[in-house]
Amino acid sequence: MDTALNAAAEAAAVLASATGVEHHDIALILGSGWGGAADLIGEEVASIEASEIPGYDAHAVAGHSSLMRSIRTPSGKHVLVLGARQHFYQVRDAAKVAHGVRMAAAAGCTTLVVTNGCGSSRPEVGPGSVVLISDHINFTGATPLEGATFVDLTQAYSPRLRALAHEIDPTLPEGVYIQFTGPQYETPAEVQMATRWGADLIGMSTALEVIAARERGMEVLGLSLVTNLGAGIGGEALHHGEVLDVGRESGPRISRLLADIVARLS
């Protein structure tokens, strides 16, 4: 764990030097469809390619940015947009997946807003829906934690922040997210298994990042954009193009929602 935290501190130092911002307040991970929110939050102070920051070696996935952006909100808070998400299916290393979150914590962030695009096990919550994550199931078989690091995840997703999001949009449903390893999409049997376990949202990110955030004491808000119904529920074959299409169609609406939430946080 000391090695991972030292690497995060080194990355945070490079980030501070490159952006000229010594302290950030809020970290924002923008998943598929959510990228437009960064332009609505405030004024960009600086940006840096992830490849210039120690600890980033994964290629960018279609629909994701490769930039780290420092944005100043109208209230003067600094938001660190972690564009270069390292997915578990890319690196097969939970510590690398958690590196961006740990860097953000080392840079001063006390709040993490994490977003994703995902499948839904609930037919009434279809493509284009935004769901607040209330809890998660980590089905990767991995963890970014090492040794006797016992982290309480009873309220991994902050009730306070979820209540704040509901003040902005009272219609937002809540759901439990399950992280599979990917990159293959889940089978209909796997979706049925996840549904019986209580999962409403099915994806390939988020849970490992949230574990790392809670270990560093960060308050977490999670939002999912439903891009498809899970395998065997919608009846259609799943493909990444569908994820990108729904993200493009929903982008302006969900970006405005996320920007409004961040404005309340700052």
PDB file of N, CA and C in Angstrom, residues 100-139:
ATOM      1  N   GLY A 100      -5.719   6.834 -10.315  1.00  0.00           N
ATOM      2  CA  GLY A 100      -6.245   8.180 -10.518  1.00  0.00           C
ATOM      3  C   GLY A 100      -6.959   8.717  -9.299  1.00  0.00           C
ATOM      4  N   VAL A 101      -7.739   7.865  -8.649  1.00  0.00           N
ATOM      5  CA  VAL A 101      -8.456   8.278  -7.440  1.00  0.00           C
ATOM      6  C   VAL A 101      -7.468   8.611  -6.329  1.00  0.00           C
ATOM      7  N   ARG A 102      -6.454   7.779  -6.182  1.00  0.00           N
ATOM      8  CA  ARG A 102      -5.455   8.036  -5.139  1.00  0.00           C
ATOM      9  C   ARG A 102      -4.652   9.300  -5.441  1.00  0.00           C
ATOM     10  N   MET A 103      -4.368   9.545  -6.712  1.00  0.00           N
ATOM     11  CA  MET A 103      -3.701  10.784  -7.087  1.00  0.00           C
ATOM     12  C   MET A 103      -4.572  11.981  -6.722  1.00  0.00           C
ATOM     13  N   ALA A 104      -5.882  11.871  -7.006  1.00  0.00           N
ATOM     14  CA  ALA A 104      -6.801  12.969  -6.688  1.00  0.00           C
ATOM     15  C   ALA A 104      -6.829  13.243  -5.190  1.00  0.00           C
ATOM     16  N   ALA A 105      -6.831  12.181  -4.398  1.00  0.00           N
ATOM     17  CA  ALA A 105      -6.810  12.355  -2.944  1.00  0.00           C
ATOM     18  C   ALA A 105      -5.518  13.028  -2.508  1.00  0.00           C
ATOM     19  N   ALA A 106      -4.400  12.606  -3.106  1.00  0.00           N
ATOM     20  CA  ALA A 106      -3.113  13.221  -2.772  1.00  0.00           C
ATOM     21  C   ALA A 106      -3.066  14.679  -3.215  1.00  0.00           C
ATOM     22  N   ALA A 107      -3.844  15.028  -4.232  1.00  0.00           N
ATOM     23  CA  ALA A 107      -3.905  16.407  -4.721  1.00  0.00           C
ATOM     24  C   ALA A 107      -4.830  17.269  -3.877  1.00  0.00           C
ATOM     25  N   GLY A 108      -5.511  16.662  -2.897  1.00  0.00           N
ATOM     26  CA  GLY A 108      -6.352  17.431  -1.984  1.00  0.00           C
ATOM     27  C   GLY A 108      -7.840  17.178  -2.087  1.00  0.00           C
ATOM     28  N   CYS A 109      -8.272  16.395  -3.069  1.00  0.00           N
ATOM     29  CA  CYS A 109      -9.711  16.180  -3.275  1.00  0.00           C
ATOM     30  C   CYS A 109     -10.321  15.408  -2.107  1.00  0.00           C
ATOM     31  N   THR A 110     -11.437  15.892  -1.617  1.00  0.00           N
ATOM     32  CA  THR A 110     -12.156  15.211  -0.536  1.00  0.00           C
ATOM     33  C   THR A 110     -13.485  14.630  -1.015  1.00  0.00           C
ATOM     34  N   THR A 111     -13.850  14.945  -2.247  1.00  0.00           N
ATOM     35  CA  THR A 111     -15.093  14.435  -2.835  1.00  0.00           C
ATOM     36  C   THR A 111     -14.786  13.813  -4.185  1.00  0.00           C
ATOM     37  N   LEU A 112     -15.390  12.650  -4.454  1.00  0.00           N
ATOM     38  CA  LEU A 112     -15.281  11.997  -5.749  1.00  0.00           C
ATOM     39  C   LEU A 112     -16.672  11.850  -6.343  1.00  0.00           C
ATOM     40  N   VAL A 113     -16.843  12.351  -7.557  1.00  0.00           N
ATOM     41  CA  VAL A 113     -18.061  12.102  -8.326  1.00  0.00           C
ATOM     42  C   VAL A 113     -17.672  11.159  -9.454  1.00  0.00           C
ATOM     43  N   VAL A 114     -18.227   9.951  -9.429  1.00  0.00           N
ATOM     44  CA  VAL A 114     -17.864   8.937 -10.405  1.00  0.00           C
ATOM     45  C   VAL A 114     -19.077   8.613 -11.272  1.00  0.00           C
ATOM     46  N   THR A 115     -18.868   8.557 -12.574  1.00  0.00           N
ATOM     47  CA  THR A 115     -19.959   8.288 -13.506  1.00  0.00           C
ATOM     48  C   THR A 115     -19.568   7.136 -14.425  1.00  0.00           C
ATOM     49  N   ASN A 116     -20.568   6.552 -15.045  1.00  0.00           N
ATOM     50  CA  ASN A 116     -20.312   5.462 -15.986  1.00  0.00           C
ATOM     51  C   ASN A 116     -21.494   5.302 -16.931  1.00  0.00           C
ATOM     52  N   GLY A 117     -21.275   4.526 -17.966  1.00  0.00           N
ATOM     53  CA  GLY A 117     -22.351   4.021 -18.803  1.00  0.00           C
ATOM     54  C   GLY A 117     -22.515   2.544 -18.474  1.00  0.00           C
ATOM     55  N   CYS A 118     -23.753   2.047 -18.420  1.00  0.00           N
ATOM     56  CA  CYS A 118     -23.945   0.683 -17.954  1.00  0.00           C
ATOM     57  C   CYS A 118     -25.211   0.080 -18.545  1.00  0.00           C
ATOM     58  N   GLY A 119     -25.375  -1.217 -18.300  1.00  0.00           N
ATOM     59  CA  GLY A 119     -26.607  -1.895 -18.642  1.00  0.00           C
ATOM     60  C   GLY A 119     -27.581  -1.853 -17.478  1.00  0.00           C
ATOM     61  N   SER A 120     -28.832  -2.142 -17.758  1.00  0.00           N
ATOM     62  CA  SER A 120     -29.871  -2.134 -16.733  1.00  0.00           C
ATOM     63  C   SER A 120     -30.553  -3.497 -16.687  1.00  0.00           C
ATOM     64  N   SER A 121     -30.834  -3.964 -15.470  1.00  0.00           N
ATOM     65  CA  SER A 121     -31.583  -5.206 -15.302  1.00  0.00           C
ATOM     66  C   SER A 121     -33.074  -4.933 -15.121  1.00  0.00           C
ATOM     67  N   ARG A 122     -33.448  -3.651 -15.156  1.00  0.00           N
ATOM     68  CA  ARG A 122     -34.842  -3.250 -14.941  1.00  0.00           C
ATOM     69  C   ARG A 122     -35.416  -2.672 -16.239  1.00  0.00           C
ATOM     70  N   PRO A 123     -36.338  -3.379 -16.884  1.00  0.00           N
ATOM     71  CA  PRO A 123     -36.877  -2.901 -18.169  1.00  0.00           C
ATOM     72  C   PRO A 123     -37.468  -1.506 -18.102  1.00  0.00           C
ATOM     73  N   GLU A 124     -37.990  -1.111 -16.925  1.00  0.00           N
ATOM     74  CA  GLU A 124     -38.594   0.216 -16.813  1.00  0.00           C
ATOM     75  C   GLU A 124     -37.548   1.318 -16.693  1.00  0.00           C
ATOM     76  N   VAL A 125     -36.300   0.938 -16.487  1.00  0.00           N
ATOM     77  CA  VAL A 125     -35.198   1.903 -16.437  1.00  0.00           C
ATOM     78  C   VAL A 125     -34.321   1.632 -17.652  1.00  0.00           C
ATOM     79  N   GLY A 126     -34.734   2.176 -18.780  1.00  0.00           N
ATOM     80  CA  GLY A 126     -34.111   1.837 -20.048  1.00  0.00           C
ATOM     81  C   GLY A 126     -33.051   2.820 -20.497  1.00  0.00           C
ATOM     82  N   PRO A 127     -32.557   2.651 -21.723  1.00  0.00           N
ATOM     83  CA  PRO A 127     -31.504   3.513 -22.263  1.00  0.00           C
ATOM     84  C   PRO A 127     -31.851   4.991 -22.162  1.00  0.00           C
ATOM     85  N   GLY A 128     -30.880   5.767 -21.715  1.00  0.00           N
ATOM     86  CA  GLY A 128     -31.062   7.199 -21.530  1.00  0.00           C
ATOM     87  C   GLY A 128     -31.384   7.591 -20.104  1.00  0.00           C
ATOM     88  N   SER A 129     -31.719   6.600 -19.268  1.00  0.00           N
ATOM     89  CA  SER A 129     -32.027   6.890 -17.870  1.00  0.00           C
ATOM     90  C   SER A 129     -30.747   7.168 -17.083  1.00  0.00           C
ATOM     91  N   VAL A 130     -30.835   8.080 -16.126  1.00  0.00           N
ATOM     92  CA  VAL A 130     -29.748   8.332 -15.179  1.00  0.00           C
ATOM     93  C   VAL A 130     -30.172   7.780 -13.820  1.00  0.00           C
ATOM     94  N   VAL A 131     -29.282   7.007 -13.204  1.00  0.00           N
ATOM     95  CA  VAL A 131     -29.581   6.364 -11.928  1.00  0.00           C
ATOM     96  C   VAL A 131     -28.496   6.714 -10.918  1.00  0.00           C
ATOM     97  N   LEU A 132     -28.911   7.110  -9.724  1.00  0.00           N
ATOM     98  CA  LEU A 132     -27.968   7.322  -8.628  1.00  0.00           C
ATOM     99  C   LEU A 132     -27.556   5.963  -8.073  1.00  0.00           C
ATOM    100  N   ILE A 133     -26.266   5.763  -7.895  1.00  0.00           N
ATOM    101  CA  ILE A 133     -25.788   4.498  -7.335  1.00  0.00           C
ATOM    102  C   ILE A 133     -25.935   4.557  -5.817  1.00  0.00           C
ATOM    103  N   SER A 134     -26.659   3.594  -5.264  1.00  0.00           N
ATOM    104  CA  SER A 134     -26.872   3.545  -3.819  1.00  0.00           C
ATOM    105  C   SER A 134     -25.924   2.562  -3.140  1.00  0.00           C
ATOM    106  N   ASP A 135     -25.407   1.592  -3.909  1.00  0.00           N
ATOM    107  CA  ASP A 135     -24.525   0.574  -3.351  1.00  0.00           C
ATOM    108  C   ASP A 135     -23.906  -0.166  -4.525  1.00  0.00           C
ATOM    109  N   HIS A 136     -22.922  -1.007  -4.249  1.00  0.00           N
ATOM    110  CA  HIS A 136     -22.339  -1.784  -5.344  1.00  0.00           C
ATOM    111  C   HIS A 136     -21.992  -3.197  -4.905  1.00  0.00           C
ATOM    112  N   ILE A 137     -21.810  -4.050  -5.908  1.00  0.00           N
ATOM    113  CA  ILE A 137     -21.296  -5.405  -5.737  1.00  0.00           C
ATOM    114  C   ILE A 137     -20.012  -5.486  -6.546  1.00  0.00           C
ATOM    115  N   ASN A 138     -18.914  -5.777  -5.876  1.00  0.00           N
ATOM    116  CA  ASN A 138     -17.626  -5.918  -6.554  1.00  0.00           C
ATOM    117  C   ASN A 138     -17.465  -7.375  -6.978  1.00  0.00           C
ATOM    118  N   PHE A 139     -17.702  -7.660  -8.251  1.00  0.00           N
ATOM    119  CA  PHE A 139     -17.630  -9.037  -8.755  1.00  0.00           C
ATOM    120  C   PHE A 139     -16.373  -9.246  -9.602  1.00  0.00           C
TER     121      PHE A 139
END
